[in-house]
Short mmCIF file of C-alpha atoms and ligand atoms in Angstrom, two decimals:
data_model
loop_
_atom_site.label_atom_id
_atom_site.label_comp_id
_atom_site.label_asym_id
_atom_site.label_seq_id
_atom_site.Cartn_x
_atom_site.Cartn_y
_atom_site.Cartn_z
CA UNK A 156 19.10 66.65 131.78
CA UNK A 157 22.70 66.49 130.79
CA UNK A 158 23.55 68.13 127.46
CA UNK A 159 27.06 66.58 127.31
CA UNK A 160 27.70 63.99 124.71
CA UNK A 161 29.91 60.86 125.24
CA UNK A 162 31.97 59.56 122.33
CA UNK A 163 32.98 55.97 123.03
CA UNK A 164 36.05 54.98 120.87
CA UNK A 165 38.73 57.41 119.69
CA UNK A 166 39.92 55.95 116.43
CA UNK A 167 39.61 58.14 113.26
CA UNK A 168 35.78 57.91 113.43
CA UNK A 169 35.40 58.85 117.12
CA UNK A 170 38.06 61.59 116.95
CA UNK A 171 36.33 63.14 113.95
CA UNK A 172 33.04 63.01 115.84
CA UNK A 173 34.62 64.53 118.94
CA UNK A 174 36.27 67.32 116.95
CA UNK A 175 33.08 68.30 115.02
CA UNK A 176 30.93 68.26 118.20
CA UNK A 177 33.44 70.56 120.03
CA UNK A 178 33.68 72.80 116.93
CA UNK A 179 29.89 73.22 117.01
CA UNK A 180 29.89 74.19 120.59
CA UNK A 181 28.90 70.94 122.38
CA UNK A 182 30.43 69.71 125.57
CA UNK A 183 31.93 66.32 124.80
CA UNK A 184 33.68 63.56 126.70
CA UNK A 185 35.83 61.01 124.79
CA UNK A 186 36.33 57.49 126.20
CA UNK A 187 39.27 55.42 124.87
CA UNK A 188 42.10 53.65 126.77
CA UNK A 189 44.41 54.33 123.81
CA UNK A 190 43.08 57.08 121.51
CA UNK A 191 44.04 56.94 117.82
CA UNK A 192 42.82 53.48 116.87
CA UNK A 193 44.67 52.30 113.82
CA UNK A 194 46.32 55.69 113.41
CA UNK A 195 49.25 54.68 115.64
CA UNK A 196 52.82 55.72 115.04
CA UNK A 197 55.75 54.37 117.11
CA UNK A 198 58.85 56.59 117.26
CA UNK A 199 62.00 55.18 118.76
CA UNK A 200 65.84 55.33 118.15
CA UNK A 201 65.39 57.03 114.76
CA UNK A 202 62.59 54.68 113.50
CA UNK A 203 59.16 56.04 112.66
CA UNK A 204 56.99 52.90 112.59
CA UNK A 205 53.36 52.84 111.44
CA UNK A 206 51.81 50.11 113.52
CA UNK A 207 48.48 50.37 111.76
CA UNK A 208 47.67 52.59 108.77
CA UNK A 209 50.39 54.17 106.59
CA UNK A 210 48.44 56.66 104.43
CA UNK A 211 45.04 58.20 104.16
CA UNK A 212 43.00 60.08 101.59
CA UNK A 213 39.51 61.55 101.43
CA UNK A 214 37.01 62.72 98.87
CA UNK A 215 34.64 64.02 101.60
CA UNK A 216 34.54 67.83 101.72
CA UNK A 217 33.80 67.97 105.51
CA UNK A 218 36.67 65.65 106.29
CA UNK A 219 39.03 67.57 103.96
CA UNK A 220 38.06 70.82 105.66
CA UNK A 221 38.61 69.42 109.13
CA UNK A 222 42.06 68.08 108.22
CA UNK A 223 43.15 71.33 106.69
CA UNK A 224 42.01 73.29 109.81
CA UNK A 225 43.96 70.96 112.12
CA UNK A 226 47.11 70.83 109.99
CA UNK A 227 48.78 73.85 111.54
CA UNK A 228 51.92 72.44 113.40
CA UNK A 229 54.98 74.18 111.87
CA UNK A 230 57.13 71.25 113.10
CA UNK A 231 55.71 68.74 110.59
CA UNK A 232 54.00 68.81 107.26
CA UNK A 233 51.89 66.69 104.98
CA UNK A 234 53.82 64.38 102.65
CA UNK A 235 52.64 62.48 99.61
CA UNK A 236 54.11 59.03 99.06
CA UNK A 237 57.25 59.18 96.88
CA UNK A 238 55.86 56.28 94.93
CA UNK A 239 52.30 54.93 94.37
CA UNK A 240 53.70 51.90 92.66
CA UNK A 241 52.59 48.53 93.84
CA UNK A 242 53.99 45.11 93.19
CA UNK A 243 52.29 41.68 93.42
CA UNK A 244 54.21 38.61 94.53
CA UNK A 245 53.77 36.22 91.62
CA UNK A 246 55.47 32.83 91.89
CA UNK A 247 57.77 34.29 94.57
CA UNK A 248 58.80 37.30 92.45
CA UNK A 249 57.71 40.97 93.01
CA UNK A 250 55.90 41.99 89.76
CA UNK A 251 54.73 45.57 89.18
CA UNK A 252 50.99 46.29 88.97
CA UNK A 253 50.45 48.14 85.65
CA UNK A 254 49.33 51.75 86.22
CA UNK A 255 48.64 52.79 82.59
CA UNK A 256 47.36 51.07 79.47
CA UNK A 257 51.02 51.23 78.07
CA UNK A 258 52.40 49.41 81.12
CA UNK A 259 49.57 46.93 80.91
CA UNK A 260 50.50 45.87 77.41
CA UNK A 261 54.00 45.02 78.64
CA UNK A 262 53.14 43.67 82.07
CA UNK A 263 54.28 40.20 82.97
CA UNK A 264 51.47 40.15 85.60
CA UNK A 265 48.90 39.08 83.04
CA UNK A 266 49.26 36.67 80.23
CA UNK A 267 48.29 37.80 76.77
CA UNK A 268 45.02 35.98 77.17
CA UNK A 269 44.39 37.74 80.50
CA UNK A 270 45.20 41.19 78.99
CA UNK A 271 42.89 40.57 76.04
CA UNK A 272 40.12 39.50 78.37
CA UNK A 273 40.56 42.68 80.41
CA UNK A 274 40.42 44.82 77.34
CA UNK A 275 37.16 43.14 76.28
CA UNK A 276 35.39 44.45 79.37
CA UNK A 277 33.60 47.39 77.75
CA UNK A 278 31.98 44.95 75.31
CA UNK A 279 30.73 42.42 77.83
CA UNK A 280 27.10 42.85 78.47
CA UNK A 281 26.06 44.14 81.88
CA UNK A 282 24.47 41.60 84.19
CA UNK A 283 24.58 43.25 87.64
CA UNK A 284 24.98 40.47 90.19
CA UNK A 285 22.83 41.90 93.05
CA UNK A 286 23.57 43.03 96.59
CA UNK A 287 25.24 39.87 97.59
CA UNK A 288 27.60 39.42 94.67
CA UNK A 289 31.14 38.71 95.93
CA UNK A 290 34.14 40.72 94.93
CA UNK A 291 35.63 37.72 93.22
CA UNK A 292 32.46 36.96 91.17
CA UNK A 293 32.18 40.64 90.15
CA UNK A 294 35.83 40.86 89.10
CA UNK A 295 35.81 37.60 87.20
CA UNK A 296 32.57 38.47 85.43
CA UNK A 297 33.83 41.89 84.35
CA UNK A 298 37.60 41.41 83.90
CA UNK A 299 38.28 37.62 83.76
CA UNK A 300 39.95 35.10 86.01
CA UNK A 301 43.53 36.46 85.91
CA UNK A 302 42.75 40.05 86.91
CA UNK A 303 40.52 38.64 89.66
CA UNK A 304 43.22 36.31 91.01
CA UNK A 305 46.34 38.38 90.42
CA UNK A 306 45.23 41.99 90.98
CA UNK A 307 41.85 42.18 92.83
CA UNK A 308 42.53 39.31 95.19
CA UNK A 309 45.80 40.72 96.61
CA UNK A 310 44.52 44.38 96.65
CA UNK A 311 41.41 43.35 98.55
CA UNK A 312 43.06 40.73 100.72
CA UNK A 313 45.63 43.32 101.91
CA UNK A 314 43.17 46.22 102.51
CA UNK A 315 40.48 44.27 104.28
CA UNK A 316 42.14 41.11 105.66
CA UNK A 317 39.22 39.31 104.05
CA UNK A 318 38.34 36.72 101.45
CA UNK A 319 37.25 38.15 98.05
CA UNK A 320 35.02 35.08 97.57
CA UNK A 321 32.94 36.34 100.53
CA UNK A 322 33.34 40.09 100.63
CA UNK A 323 30.57 42.06 98.86
CA UNK A 324 31.42 43.93 95.65
CA UNK A 325 28.71 46.47 96.32
CA UNK A 326 30.44 47.56 99.56
CA UNK A 327 34.10 47.47 98.48
CA UNK A 328 33.58 48.68 94.90
CA UNK A 329 30.40 50.67 95.04
CA UNK A 330 31.42 53.03 92.25
CA UNK A 331 32.49 50.28 89.95
CA UNK A 332 29.29 48.34 90.53
CA UNK A 333 27.40 51.49 89.74
CA UNK A 334 29.43 52.15 86.59
CA UNK A 335 28.29 48.78 85.28
CA UNK A 336 24.68 49.29 86.32
CA UNK A 337 24.53 52.81 84.84
CA UNK A 338 26.61 52.65 81.67
CA UNK A 339 27.20 48.90 81.05
CA UNK A 340 31.00 49.01 81.52
CA UNK A 341 33.35 49.47 84.53
CA UNK A 342 36.21 50.64 82.44
CA UNK A 343 34.32 53.23 80.52
CA UNK A 344 32.69 54.43 83.76
CA UNK A 345 36.14 54.67 85.51
CA UNK A 346 37.65 56.58 82.61
CA UNK A 347 34.84 59.04 82.48
CA UNK A 348 34.94 59.58 86.33
CA UNK A 349 38.77 60.00 86.14
CA UNK A 350 38.42 62.77 83.57
CA UNK A 351 35.75 64.58 85.62
CA UNK A 352 37.93 64.33 88.78
CA UNK A 353 40.93 65.79 86.84
CA UNK A 354 38.74 68.75 85.78
CA UNK A 355 37.61 69.36 89.42
CA UNK A 356 41.24 69.09 90.70
CA UNK A 357 42.04 71.44 93.55
CA UNK A 358 38.56 70.94 95.09
CA UNK A 359 37.83 69.84 98.67
CA UNK A 360 39.27 66.32 98.68
CA UNK A 361 42.66 65.40 100.11
CA UNK A 362 45.05 63.20 98.11
CA UNK A 363 46.85 60.14 99.53
CA UNK A 364 49.32 61.36 102.19
CA UNK A 365 50.87 61.03 105.58
CA UNK A 366 52.85 63.54 107.72
CA UNK A 367 56.65 63.84 108.19
CA UNK A 368 56.41 62.43 111.77
CA UNK A 369 53.75 59.82 111.05
CA UNK A 370 50.09 59.32 110.40
CA UNK A 371 49.26 59.93 114.02
CA UNK A 372 49.59 63.68 113.48
CA UNK A 373 45.78 63.85 113.32
CA UNK A 374 45.47 62.11 116.71
CA UNK A 375 48.00 64.49 118.29
CA UNK A 376 46.36 67.50 116.77
CA UNK A 377 42.87 66.61 117.93
CA UNK A 378 44.03 65.60 121.39
CA UNK A 379 46.01 68.87 121.84
CA UNK A 380 42.78 70.75 121.48
CA UNK A 381 40.67 68.83 123.91
CA UNK A 382 42.87 66.90 126.29
CA UNK A 383 40.80 67.82 129.36
CA UNK A 384 37.84 65.89 128.04
CA UNK A 385 39.44 62.48 127.42
CA UNK A 386 38.84 59.56 129.81
CA UNK A 387 41.42 56.90 129.09
CA UNK A 388 39.17 54.02 130.13
CA UNK A 389 37.42 51.16 128.15
CA UNK A 390 33.70 51.60 128.43
CA UNK A 391 31.98 48.44 129.82
CA UNK A 392 28.34 49.48 129.73
CA UNK A 393 25.88 51.97 128.25
CA UNK A 394 22.32 52.28 129.60
CA UNK A 395 19.66 54.29 127.89
CA UNK A 396 16.77 55.80 129.69
CA UNK A 397 14.04 58.21 128.57
CA UNK A 398 15.95 61.20 129.86
CA UNK A 399 19.67 60.38 129.55
CA UNK A 400 22.40 57.77 128.88
CA UNK A 401 24.63 56.35 131.56
CA UNK A 402 28.15 55.35 130.51
CA UNK A 403 30.03 52.89 132.71
CA UNK A 404 33.67 51.92 132.94
CA UNK A 405 35.95 50.14 135.39
CA UNK A 406 34.84 51.74 138.72
CA UNK A 407 33.03 54.83 137.41
CA UNK A 408 29.82 55.96 135.63
CA UNK A 409 28.51 59.20 134.30
CA UNK A 410 25.32 60.55 132.75
CA UNK A 411 25.15 62.11 129.38
CA UNK A 412 22.54 63.54 126.99
CA UNK A 413 23.65 61.26 124.16
CA UNK A 414 26.32 58.84 123.11
CA UNK A 415 28.26 58.18 119.88
CA UNK A 416 29.38 54.59 119.73
CA UNK A 417 32.56 54.63 117.57
CA UNK A 418 34.12 51.23 118.36
CA UNK A 419 34.50 48.35 115.82
CA UNK A 420 31.75 45.76 116.02
CA UNK A 421 34.03 43.20 117.65
CA UNK A 422 34.69 45.68 120.49
CA UNK A 423 30.93 46.31 120.87
CA UNK A 424 30.56 42.72 122.16
CA UNK A 425 32.46 43.68 125.39
CA UNK A 426 30.06 46.52 126.11
CA UNK A 427 26.78 45.79 127.93
CA UNK A 428 24.15 47.92 126.24
CA UNK A 429 20.79 48.22 127.98
CA UNK A 430 17.65 50.05 126.90
CA UNK A 431 17.81 49.50 123.14
CA UNK A 432 16.50 46.59 121.00
CA UNK A 433 18.89 43.79 122.05
CA UNK A 434 18.21 41.72 118.84
CA UNK A 435 19.12 44.66 116.56
CA UNK A 436 22.21 45.49 118.72
CA UNK A 437 23.33 41.77 118.45
CA UNK A 438 23.06 42.03 114.56
CA UNK A 439 25.50 44.92 114.52
CA UNK A 440 27.91 43.61 117.16
CA UNK A 441 28.24 40.18 115.51
CA UNK A 442 29.41 41.60 112.15
CA UNK A 443 32.46 39.35 111.33
CA UNK A 444 35.78 41.03 111.92
CA UNK A 445 39.21 39.80 110.89
CA UNK A 446 42.40 40.07 113.02
CA UNK A 447 45.87 40.89 111.73
CA UNK A 448 49.38 41.40 113.09
CA UNK A 449 51.52 44.30 111.82
CA UNK A 450 55.12 43.16 111.79
CA UNK A 451 57.77 45.94 111.27
CA UNK A 452 61.27 44.75 110.50
CA UNK A 453 64.29 47.11 110.18
CA UNK A 454 67.30 45.89 108.19
CA UNK A 455 70.72 47.21 107.52
CA UNK A 456 70.68 48.47 104.02
CA UNK A 457 73.49 46.15 102.84
CA UNK A 458 71.48 43.17 104.05
CA UNK A 459 68.66 43.83 101.62
CA UNK A 460 70.03 43.11 98.16
CA UNK A 461 66.79 43.66 96.29
CA UNK A 462 64.71 46.39 97.95
CA UNK A 463 61.19 46.77 96.96
CA UNK A 464 60.80 49.26 94.13
CA UNK A 465 57.19 50.16 94.91
CA UNK A 466 55.54 51.39 98.04
CA UNK A 467 53.89 47.97 98.62
CA UNK A 468 54.15 44.27 97.75
CA UNK A 469 50.75 42.64 97.79
CA UNK A 470 50.46 38.85 98.23
CA UNK A 471 47.72 36.91 96.42
CA UNK A 472 46.14 33.91 98.22
CA UNK A 473 47.66 31.70 95.43
CA UNK A 474 51.09 32.16 97.05
CA UNK A 475 49.86 30.38 100.17
CA UNK A 476 51.80 32.64 102.55
CA UNK A 477 50.60 34.08 105.93
CA UNK A 478 51.50 37.52 104.55
CA UNK A 479 48.83 39.77 103.10
CA UNK A 480 51.09 42.65 102.12
CA UNK A 481 54.45 44.36 102.87
CA UNK A 482 54.88 48.10 102.89
CA UNK A 483 58.26 49.69 102.27
CA UNK A 484 58.10 52.67 104.61
CA UNK A 485 61.11 54.47 103.28
CA UNK A 486 60.29 53.77 99.63
CA UNK A 487 57.15 55.81 100.47
CA UNK A 488 58.41 58.47 102.92
CA UNK A 489 61.85 59.87 103.72
CA UNK A 490 63.26 59.62 107.22
CA UNK A 491 61.45 56.49 108.51
CA UNK A 492 64.62 54.57 109.42
CA UNK A 493 67.94 55.54 110.92
CA UNK A 494 70.87 56.18 108.56
CA UNK A 495 71.92 53.07 106.68
CA UNK A 496 68.74 51.12 107.41
CA UNK A 497 65.48 50.09 105.68
CA UNK A 498 62.03 49.68 107.22
CA UNK A 499 59.40 47.36 105.98
CA UNK A 500 56.00 46.52 107.63
CA UNK A 501 54.05 43.39 106.79
CA UNK A 502 50.41 42.59 107.50
CA UNK A 503 49.93 38.97 108.57
CA UNK A 504 46.86 36.88 109.21
CA UNK A 505 43.33 38.02 108.24
CA UNK A 506 40.66 35.55 107.25
CA UNK A 507 43.16 33.60 105.22
CA UNK A 508 45.16 32.72 108.32
CA UNK A 509 42.84 33.60 111.23
CA UNK A 510 45.08 32.56 114.07
CA UNK A 511 48.48 33.78 112.70
CA UNK A 512 48.13 37.09 114.51
CA UNK A 513 48.35 35.24 117.80
CA UNK A 514 51.78 33.79 117.08
CA UNK A 515 54.56 35.14 119.27
CA UNK A 516 56.90 37.88 117.95
CA UNK A 517 59.67 35.47 117.21
CA UNK A 518 57.54 33.21 115.11
CA UNK A 519 55.98 36.10 113.26
CA UNK A 520 59.41 37.68 112.58
CA UNK A 521 60.73 34.31 111.26
CA UNK A 522 57.67 33.78 109.04
CA UNK A 523 57.83 37.29 107.50
CA UNK A 524 61.63 37.10 107.07
CA UNK A 525 61.43 33.72 105.42
CA UNK A 526 58.55 34.74 103.14
CA UNK A 527 60.42 37.84 101.84
CA UNK A 528 64.01 36.51 101.93
CA UNK A 529 63.94 35.31 98.25
CA UNK A 530 61.87 38.25 96.88
CA UNK A 531 63.93 40.96 98.63
CA UNK A 532 67.34 39.24 98.81
CA UNK A 533 67.53 39.36 102.61
CA UNK A 534 70.96 38.05 103.62
CA UNK A 535 70.83 38.65 107.44
CA UNK A 536 68.16 38.80 110.19
CA UNK A 537 66.48 42.07 110.98
CA UNK A 538 68.23 44.59 113.23
CA UNK A 539 64.87 45.89 114.61
CA UNK A 540 61.57 44.12 115.20
CA UNK A 541 58.25 45.68 116.30
CA UNK A 542 54.93 43.71 116.35
CA UNK A 543 51.50 45.09 116.93
CA UNK A 544 48.39 42.78 117.07
CA UNK A 545 44.99 44.19 115.89
CA UNK A 546 42.37 41.73 117.16
CA UNK A 547 38.94 42.04 115.42
CA UNK A 548 40.01 45.36 113.81
CA UNK A 549 38.92 44.72 110.30
CA UNK A 550 35.10 44.50 109.76
CA UNK A 551 34.11 42.14 107.03
CA UNK A 552 31.19 43.20 104.74
CA UNK A 553 29.98 39.72 103.80
CA UNK A 554 26.57 38.18 103.07
CA UNK A 555 24.05 39.76 105.52
CA UNK A 556 25.88 43.06 105.76
CA UNK A 557 22.99 45.11 104.58
CA UNK A 558 20.78 43.60 107.25
CA UNK A 559 23.32 44.61 109.93
CA UNK A 560 23.57 48.16 108.53
CA UNK A 561 19.76 48.36 108.52
CA UNK A 562 19.80 47.24 112.22
CA UNK A 563 22.18 50.14 113.06
CA UNK A 564 19.79 52.52 111.31
CA UNK A 565 16.78 51.01 113.13
CA UNK A 566 18.56 51.34 116.51
CA UNK A 567 19.32 55.05 115.84
CA UNK A 568 15.73 55.66 114.76
CA UNK A 569 14.44 53.99 117.96
CA UNK A 570 17.01 55.67 120.25
CA UNK A 571 17.51 59.33 119.41
CA UNK A 572 20.30 59.59 122.02
CA UNK A 573 22.40 57.03 120.07
CA UNK A 574 24.54 57.39 116.98
CA UNK A 575 27.01 54.86 115.47
CA UNK A 576 30.23 55.86 113.77
CA UNK A 577 33.12 53.75 112.28
CA UNK A 578 34.79 52.21 109.32
CA UNK A 579 32.31 49.36 109.41
CA UNK A 580 29.47 51.69 108.59
CA UNK A 581 30.69 53.86 105.77
CA UNK A 582 33.68 52.20 104.12
CA UNK A 583 36.96 50.52 104.90
CA UNK A 584 39.38 53.47 104.96
CA UNK A 585 40.36 56.14 107.47
CA UNK A 586 38.84 58.88 105.29
CA UNK A 587 35.55 57.05 105.18
CA UNK A 588 35.65 56.30 108.96
CA UNK A 589 36.14 60.01 109.63
CA UNK A 590 33.29 60.88 107.29
CA UNK A 591 30.96 58.52 109.18
CA UNK A 592 32.16 60.28 112.40
CA UNK A 593 31.10 63.62 111.03
CA UNK A 594 27.74 62.29 109.99
CA UNK A 595 27.25 60.90 113.58
CA UNK A 596 28.15 64.30 115.11
CA UNK A 597 25.73 66.07 112.81
CA UNK A 598 22.98 63.60 113.67
CA UNK A 599 23.39 63.71 117.43
CA UNK A 600 24.58 67.35 117.63
CA UNK A 601 21.65 68.40 115.54
CA UNK A 602 19.05 66.97 118.01
CA UNK A 603 20.76 68.34 121.07
CA UNK A 604 21.22 71.99 122.06
CA UNK A 605 24.90 73.12 122.22
C1 LIG B 254 46.81 46.95 109.77
C2 LIG B 254 45.85 47.94 109.16
C3 LIG B 254 46.32 48.89 108.19
C4 LIG B 254 45.40 49.79 107.67
N1 LIG B 254 45.91 50.71 106.76
C5 LIG B 254 45.11 51.67 106.32
C6 LIG B 254 45.71 52.81 105.51
O1 LIG B 254 46.93 52.79 105.25
N2 LIG B 254 44.81 53.73 105.09
C7 LIG B 254 43.46 53.68 105.37
O2 LIG B 254 42.76 54.59 104.91
N3 LIG B 254 42.97 52.74 106.11
C8 LIG B 254 43.74 51.73 106.63
N4 LIG B 254 43.23 50.72 107.42
C9 LIG B 254 41.74 50.78 107.77
C10 LIG B 254 41.56 51.96 108.80
O3 LIG B 254 42.55 51.90 109.78
C11 LIG B 254 40.21 51.79 109.39
O4 LIG B 254 39.25 51.87 108.40
C12 LIG B 254 39.89 52.81 110.46
O5 LIG B 254 40.97 52.87 111.51
C13 LIG B 254 38.63 52.61 111.14
O6 LIG B 254 38.48 53.62 112.14
P1 LIG B 254 37.55 53.47 113.43
O7 LIG B 254 37.59 54.72 114.18
O8 LIG B 254 36.14 52.92 113.02
O9 LIG B 254 38.13 52.28 114.21
P2 LIG B 254 39.52 51.98 114.94
O10 LIG B 254 40.62 52.65 114.24
O11 LIG B 254 39.62 50.53 115.11
O12 LIG B 254 39.33 52.65 116.34
C14 LIG B 254 38.53 52.16 117.37
C15 LIG B 254 38.87 52.77 118.70
O13 LIG B 254 37.93 52.28 119.59
C16 LIG B 254 38.62 52.07 120.89
N5 LIG B 254 37.84 51.16 121.78
C17 LIG B 254 37.61 49.84 121.55
N6 LIG B 254 36.82 49.42 122.52
C18 LIG B 254 36.58 50.45 123.33
C19 LIG B 254 35.83 50.54 124.58
N7 LIG B 254 35.19 49.58 125.13
N8 LIG B 254 35.79 51.78 125.17
C20 LIG B 254 36.41 52.86 124.62
N9 LIG B 254 37.15 52.73 123.41
C21 LIG B 254 37.25 51.58 122.92
C22 LIG B 254 39.95 51.53 120.45
O14 LIG B 254 40.94 51.65 121.54
C23 LIG B 254 40.34 52.36 119.19
O15 LIG B 254 41.11 53.44 119.55
C24 LIG B 254 44.08 49.77 108.01
C25 LIG B 254 43.56 48.80 108.85
C26 LIG B 254 44.43 47.89 109.41
C27 LIG B 254 43.94 46.86 110.40
#
């Protein structure tokens, strides 16, 4: 019987699994035609373009320890964003999101009525809305309509590509839902948790950051350590038997003792899986997933008369634009654009505009430029364009999500040679995807001798 383990999918989840399994003495083979997943940095002609994620953070001790152990390259170092400020596009104008109670009082983002409604939250009786309460319903119930529409809608829309009317509060804001259930108020719970976190400062978590040469530092660091065991192929089939697992791709196949499936649900649909409960697998693989395009535009500095002052500009659905958000790369990190230039990256599409990501590069560029021209004072077309399409990359935790998660648990329970990992399982961020990867490694690695 083979003791080797196959990891299918080399995004943050799969790479974390692969790294942990190798660290614990297992023989592992990674399958991915383009390892890195959404941690993809493009470097050319002085531009450092994040085609997917820009920053990451974690509160998971295991992930924090893994990242610190890998962060040894003297050529580059971890950098925190220069600004954590966010703006919301409100009636075509970038408007800062208040970060403190003082800023809130003066913020034009909320009307006086909206601010008073927000401040009443601690006195509004708790009526937890159940597993299937949407983010929008939760936010409206606790904070009022304006906060839901002008703050929560653009934050959630840009980070998930989804619709806050359908996404589940319990998945996206588990802590906040818990604050209400346990103490009756989200704001009181958040303040208490903030004070406790400050006291614990310096612990095992890793604050929001990237690296000087881009977020793909993690991918490069992991690949450097195990390059010989990477098969740059898309897996097309996985067959489980009583004694092993056969992984198939293009014109090859190989037997393993176990497999970690670390691809997003949309990508599972292209893999023929045999020997597990097909109905349960179907439930996992049909989890809805949104698609987006990431449109990076480089401008000459003098052609941007009103650069963004925060790291990101979030776009609420009420603006009726195909844009979900725009990130100002060089407002966040130094050295992302050649001398005399600015780099911005916009996320287009998602559930709001499901087909927009398919538009050709020219159309996407024109749409983004037109949408931002007024807000940023753009007076000439971009000098550099780079577009990446991410089809089905953003899993959507909507009604039925917990049934799908239970199906994944049941599949693992029935097939001890299988473990799942991925952002869809444990959260929506890179840190959470990595944490799910470590859990999968512990699960499968623990049942198989190294
Ligand atoms: C545009 C965008 C920006 C984001 N920005 C941030 C951010 O700034 N910070 C943050 O924390 N999170 C961000 N996220 C979310 C974050 O990127 C995801 O939560 C995370 O990447 C999920 O990791 P994963 O490993 O589950 O999947 P992925 O990153 O999607 O990786 C899946 C991997 O599986 C591979 N694969 C697919 N099919 C097969 C197959 N058949 N065989 C072998 N391999 C296969 C793919 O090539 C890919 O490498 C962003 C998401 C998007 C879409």
